[in-house]
């Protein structure tokens, strides 16, 4: 075998998921530049005769359609002269100055060109962007959006997964299909599932523009967001639209009482091949000015499908944050990306979400994959069903409201069953399909579509085409639900459709919480420093805290009580009097802690204390020595237990062991923390290690120099796995320590079979 | 009198002023009314008046472009879906083969539906497409 001339650490690194990510060199000419490019224009504006005659260095007669739309519909010519004359560094400082109100900055943005907006935010580092984002976002209360899709387009699973997404607290759910014909079935199933448990979750079905609007008009969906805009003219045309066609569509949605936002994100122009050598941020600033000009209330922004590409560029992730900042600065609702999975590295995933979790956002993810990765028909999200609990814990760690709430296991199952029953009832009532009990049962418990025996895409196409052809609307579904005993779900569904009559939820950043509409109008972000803006209330904090399987002392004591019974059958400890110092050179003392075998019965590794004690005694006896067991009650500290034992031992060698299993070999006359051997990693210490410990203590007593017993560790996060329990157990020990208490000689009798 | 942001949300501050397409108030839209057939999809549609009210609220909240969109939308409420979709299609790149086609479309919105803002908007697109050469064959 040849030895490669290579530091093997690189080979280790080759195996990390990170190395599956590819990174691109900065190359402005070819569009790979996050914040600036030589081709980016300098911020400038010309105004004459009451109109914009030049924009960022382009004269009116050279305007492309994007320039023209921005000049006509975004720029406020009464504000532009003042806003454009301001020093960009000064405006950047205002963005992070808690004393400058949001409204002041929003007004200035109405007079700023894309190049100016981009130049201002380029002055901010990542932390400043996150802070400014938190201050500038339009609605005060943060929210979140989920993807609900599956690999079979199975409507039963869609209903069940919609219901669980709603229960986790998502304010919006979005579906799409593997097969575009299945749109109507997807829409009906998610609408029904989303009405289980509570009402108020908005729902969209991402499909072809005209079809999506039709599904909305049938009342199944309540919002749309896949109205894409682009930052170069050629990309726009290849995307088969113009600013005017998209603005017309925006008005069409509003005319049907359906909430809508546009979509744009860095990297789309680069992906589509027409980037004009401009920086990602500048192109995105154009998209965002366009969207404000179109009069849409909000944007899905932050890379979106271009995020994985943007993240390959130096500063790309900071750019994604910067474009989100421009969006909210322009007073748009922001569904802030964090959807397409931009990396294989879990560290990069966590780092990507953190600023948004802490800063809050109208919709932190514009598609958190509430389902498993392989079931996500949009492609995997940054965070998915697999990682949802990680996210819940991040909320708890940082006391940050990410919009989600832990869901007890039994409740999840109840909701899934209810949703599957509800959508099945609707199918039967409307003569669309007749799901069997076996199908229903398999979906209810399924984590993903691999586990289901349910509808396949072809079955779904038949259902979907029937819904469309027969002109079934949400009214038919509401009636069917009610007729089959799902009255609450029928009410919930009606409440969502009813929203469109007043149009209140068309306003910026609108969502439903607790049955009421909140938006940037009646819940505006009023951040002006600590104590203002969104704060996690005490009630909400308790909700966030309530993740599953939390340890407390009661729980630890309950589990110890179970082991107490087992240990009572194996060992008896009998105190025979006060332990005195010995001068027998064969005397080795094992010093046990106050709660050892009395209140605590197993080590953190799960070994019965009787077994641990037995193997140590055996090992010492095997060398012809006489071990004594002594209980110390004046201390629970390993070092002092060990040293106290050594001081009593005729050989001068003692073992100290805590009930949780931490152990030490000590020698008379040494300083307390200068022991002979220490077993500090109790959770990975095996019974054989304790036997070795006994053997080595005997060896030291015989004047030998044994090989120390080393407990190998493989880098386990010992603290996170065990410290909560260890601290609770140790508090039980220290709680019964008695100052000055004399050591007790303990007679140990092994009474039954081994543990 | 123009609505202000303090009038928001309309469904809460003045539910009696929120009237559906066929004259039903929010209080009339109940599950029982749906089950009896009294309430249909038509009653669940937004009205031009509701969009105008939202436009006023948006303007008062400092969002003039959003207000304009709501005003354009108010003109489309009573335009049939197929007419809307045909106009959208015509506004997409390369669908209209000449400026005149878009101008005809604009005139129809103005004359047939009284949609003056929409008409002006389509005319603006017509002029821009002309200058940017968008009346070209695409598929």
Short mmCIF file of N, CA, C and O in Angstrom, two decimals, chain A residues 516-563:
data_model
loop_
_atom_site.label_atom_id
_atom_site.label_comp_id
_atom_site.label_asym_id
_atom_site.label_seq_id
_atom_site.Cartn_x
_atom_site.Cartn_y
_atom_site.Cartn_z
N UNK A 516 -58.51 36.46 13.95
CA UNK A 516 -58.55 37.89 13.60
C UNK A 516 -57.47 38.21 12.59
O UNK A 516 -56.40 37.60 12.57
N UNK A 517 -57.77 39.22 11.77
CA UNK A 517 -56.79 39.65 10.77
C UNK A 517 -55.77 40.56 11.42
O UNK A 517 -56.13 41.51 12.12
N UNK A 518 -54.50 40.26 11.22
CA UNK A 518 -53.48 41.25 11.58
C UNK A 518 -52.62 41.51 10.35
O UNK A 518 -52.35 40.61 9.56
N UNK A 519 -52.25 42.77 10.18
CA UNK A 519 -51.47 43.13 9.01
C UNK A 519 -50.57 44.31 9.39
O UNK A 519 -50.56 44.75 10.54
N UNK A 520 -49.86 44.82 8.39
CA UNK A 520 -48.99 45.97 8.64
C UNK A 520 -49.80 47.20 9.02
O UNK A 520 -49.25 48.21 9.46
N UNK A 521 -51.13 47.13 8.87
CA UNK A 521 -51.95 48.29 9.24
C UNK A 521 -52.32 48.29 10.71
O UNK A 521 -52.16 49.29 11.39
N UNK A 522 -52.82 47.16 11.20
CA UNK A 522 -53.22 47.16 12.62
C UNK A 522 -52.22 46.46 13.52
O UNK A 522 -52.46 46.31 14.71
N UNK A 523 -51.11 46.00 12.95
CA UNK A 523 -50.06 45.37 13.75
C UNK A 523 -48.73 45.83 13.15
O UNK A 523 -47.87 45.02 12.80
N UNK A 524 -48.58 47.15 13.01
CA UNK A 524 -47.38 47.63 12.32
C UNK A 524 -46.16 47.55 13.22
O UNK A 524 -46.24 47.72 14.43
N UNK A 525 -45.06 47.26 12.58
CA UNK A 525 -43.79 47.14 13.31
C UNK A 525 -43.40 48.51 13.85
O UNK A 525 -43.12 49.42 13.09
N UNK A 526 -43.38 48.64 15.16
CA UNK A 526 -43.10 49.93 15.78
C UNK A 526 -41.77 49.90 16.52
O UNK A 526 -41.61 50.51 17.56
N UNK A 527 -40.82 49.16 15.96
CA UNK A 527 -39.54 49.00 16.66
C UNK A 527 -38.81 50.33 16.82
O UNK A 527 -38.57 51.05 15.86
N UNK A 528 -38.50 50.65 18.05
CA UNK A 528 -37.69 51.84 18.34
C UNK A 528 -36.73 51.51 19.48
O UNK A 528 -36.52 52.31 20.38
N UNK A 529 -36.17 50.32 19.45
CA UNK A 529 -35.21 49.95 20.48
C UNK A 529 -35.78 48.95 21.46
O UNK A 529 -36.95 48.57 21.37
N UNK A 530 -34.93 48.51 22.41
CA UNK A 530 -35.34 47.50 23.40
C UNK A 530 -36.67 47.86 24.06
O UNK A 530 -36.90 49.02 24.41
N UNK A 531 -37.54 46.87 24.18
CA UNK A 531 -38.84 47.11 24.80
C UNK A 531 -39.92 47.44 23.79
O UNK A 531 -41.10 47.47 24.13
N UNK A 532 -39.52 47.71 22.53
CA UNK A 532 -40.52 48.03 21.51
C UNK A 532 -40.51 46.94 20.45
O UNK A 532 -39.72 46.00 20.52
N UNK A 533 -41.37 47.08 19.46
CA UNK A 533 -41.43 46.07 18.40
C UNK A 533 -41.97 44.76 18.94
O UNK A 533 -42.63 44.73 19.99
N UNK A 534 -41.69 43.66 18.22
CA UNK A 534 -42.23 42.37 18.66
C UNK A 534 -41.45 41.83 19.83
O UNK A 534 -40.21 41.79 19.82
N UNK A 535 -42.15 41.40 20.85
CA UNK A 535 -41.53 40.77 22.01
C UNK A 535 -42.24 39.45 22.26
O UNK A 535 -43.47 39.39 22.16
N UNK A 536 -41.49 38.43 22.63
CA UNK A 536 -42.11 37.16 22.98
C UNK A 536 -42.78 37.33 24.34
O UNK A 536 -42.11 37.62 25.33
N UNK A 537 -44.09 37.19 24.36
CA UNK A 537 -44.82 37.34 25.63
C UNK A 537 -44.50 36.14 26.52
O UNK A 537 -44.01 35.11 26.06
N UNK A 538 -44.82 36.24 27.80
CA UNK A 538 -44.56 35.13 28.72
C UNK A 538 -45.37 33.90 28.29
O UNK A 538 -44.84 32.78 28.29
N UNK A 539 -46.60 34.13 27.88
CA UNK A 539 -47.43 32.99 27.47
C UNK A 539 -46.83 32.32 26.23
O UNK A 539 -46.76 31.09 26.15
N UNK A 540 -46.37 33.13 25.29
CA UNK A 540 -45.77 32.57 24.07
C UNK A 540 -44.46 31.87 24.41
O UNK A 540 -44.14 30.82 23.84
N UNK A 541 -43.69 32.44 25.33
CA UNK A 541 -42.41 31.83 25.73
C UNK A 541 -42.65 30.42 26.27
O UNK A 541 -41.93 29.47 25.95
N UNK A 542 -43.70 30.27 27.07
CA UNK A 542 -44.00 28.95 27.63
C UNK A 542 -44.39 27.97 26.52
O UNK A 542 -44.02 26.79 26.57
N UNK A 543 -45.10 28.46 25.51
CA UNK A 543 -45.43 27.60 24.36
C UNK A 543 -44.16 27.14 23.65
O UNK A 543 -44.02 25.98 23.30
N UNK A 544 -43.26 28.10 23.41
CA UNK A 544 -42.02 27.76 22.70
C UNK A 544 -41.18 26.77 23.50
O UNK A 544 -40.50 25.92 22.95
N UNK A 545 -41.24 26.91 24.83
CA UNK A 545 -40.45 26.03 25.69
C UNK A 545 -40.91 24.60 25.68
O UNK A 545 -40.16 23.69 25.99
N UNK A 546 -42.18 24.41 25.32
CA UNK A 546 -42.83 23.14 25.59
C UNK A 546 -42.51 22.05 24.56
O UNK A 546 -43.40 21.43 24.01
N UNK A 547 -41.23 21.83 24.30
CA UNK A 547 -40.83 20.75 23.41
C UNK A 547 -41.01 19.43 24.15
O UNK A 547 -41.24 19.42 25.37
N UNK A 548 -40.91 18.31 23.44
CA UNK A 548 -41.20 17.04 24.11
C UNK A 548 -39.97 16.49 24.84
O UNK A 548 -38.85 16.92 24.60
N UNK A 549 -40.23 15.53 25.74
CA UNK A 549 -39.18 14.81 26.47
C UNK A 549 -38.27 15.74 27.24
O UNK A 549 -37.04 15.71 27.09
N UNK A 550 -38.85 16.59 28.06
CA UNK A 550 -38.04 17.48 28.88
C UNK A 550 -37.86 16.83 30.25
O UNK A 550 -38.80 16.31 30.83
N UNK A 551 -36.62 16.83 30.74
CA UNK A 551 -36.30 16.21 32.03
C UNK A 551 -36.59 17.17 33.17
O UNK A 551 -36.29 18.35 33.08
N UNK A 552 -37.13 16.68 34.25
CA UNK A 552 -37.12 17.45 35.48
C UNK A 552 -36.82 16.47 36.62
O UNK A 552 -36.71 15.27 36.40
N UNK A 553 -36.66 17.00 37.83
CA UNK A 553 -36.21 16.15 38.93
C UNK A 553 -37.22 15.02 39.19
O UNK A 553 -36.84 13.89 39.48
N UNK A 554 -38.50 15.36 39.06
CA UNK A 554 -39.53 14.36 39.30
C UNK A 554 -39.35 13.16 38.37
O UNK A 554 -39.45 12.02 38.77
N UNK A 555 -39.07 13.49 37.10
CA UNK A 555 -38.90 12.47 36.08
C UNK A 555 -37.69 11.59 36.39
O UNK A 555 -37.73 10.36 36.29
N UNK A 556 -36.59 12.22 36.81
CA UNK A 556 -35.38 11.47 37.13
C UNK A 556 -35.62 10.56 38.33
O UNK A 556 -35.24 9.39 38.34
N UNK A 557 -36.29 11.11 39.36
CA UNK A 557 -36.54 10.31 40.55
C UNK A 557 -37.48 9.13 40.25
O UNK A 557 -37.31 8.05 40.79
N UNK A 558 -38.43 9.39 39.33
CA UNK A 558 -39.35 8.31 38.97
C UNK A 558 -38.58 7.15 38.31
O UNK A 558 -38.79 5.98 38.60
N UNK A 559 -37.65 7.53 37.43
CA UNK A 559 -36.90 6.48 36.75
C UNK A 559 -35.97 5.77 37.73
O UNK A 559 -35.76 4.57 37.66
N UNK A 560 -35.43 6.52 38.71
CA UNK A 560 -34.57 5.88 39.72
C UNK A 560 -35.37 4.91 40.58
O UNK A 560 -34.88 3.85 40.97
N UNK A 561 -36.62 5.28 40.87
CA UNK A 561 -37.45 4.42 41.72
C UNK A 561 -37.66 3.05 41.08
O UNK A 561 -37.73 2.03 41.76
N UNK A 562 -37.73 3.05 39.73
CA UNK A 562 -37.87 1.77 39.03
C UNK A 562 -36.65 0.89 39.25
O UNK A 562 -36.74 -0.31 39.44
N UNK A 563 -35.47 1.53 39.21
CA UNK A 563 -34.24 0.75 39.38
C UNK A 563 -34.04 0.32 40.83
O UNK A 563 -33.38 -0.65 41.11
#
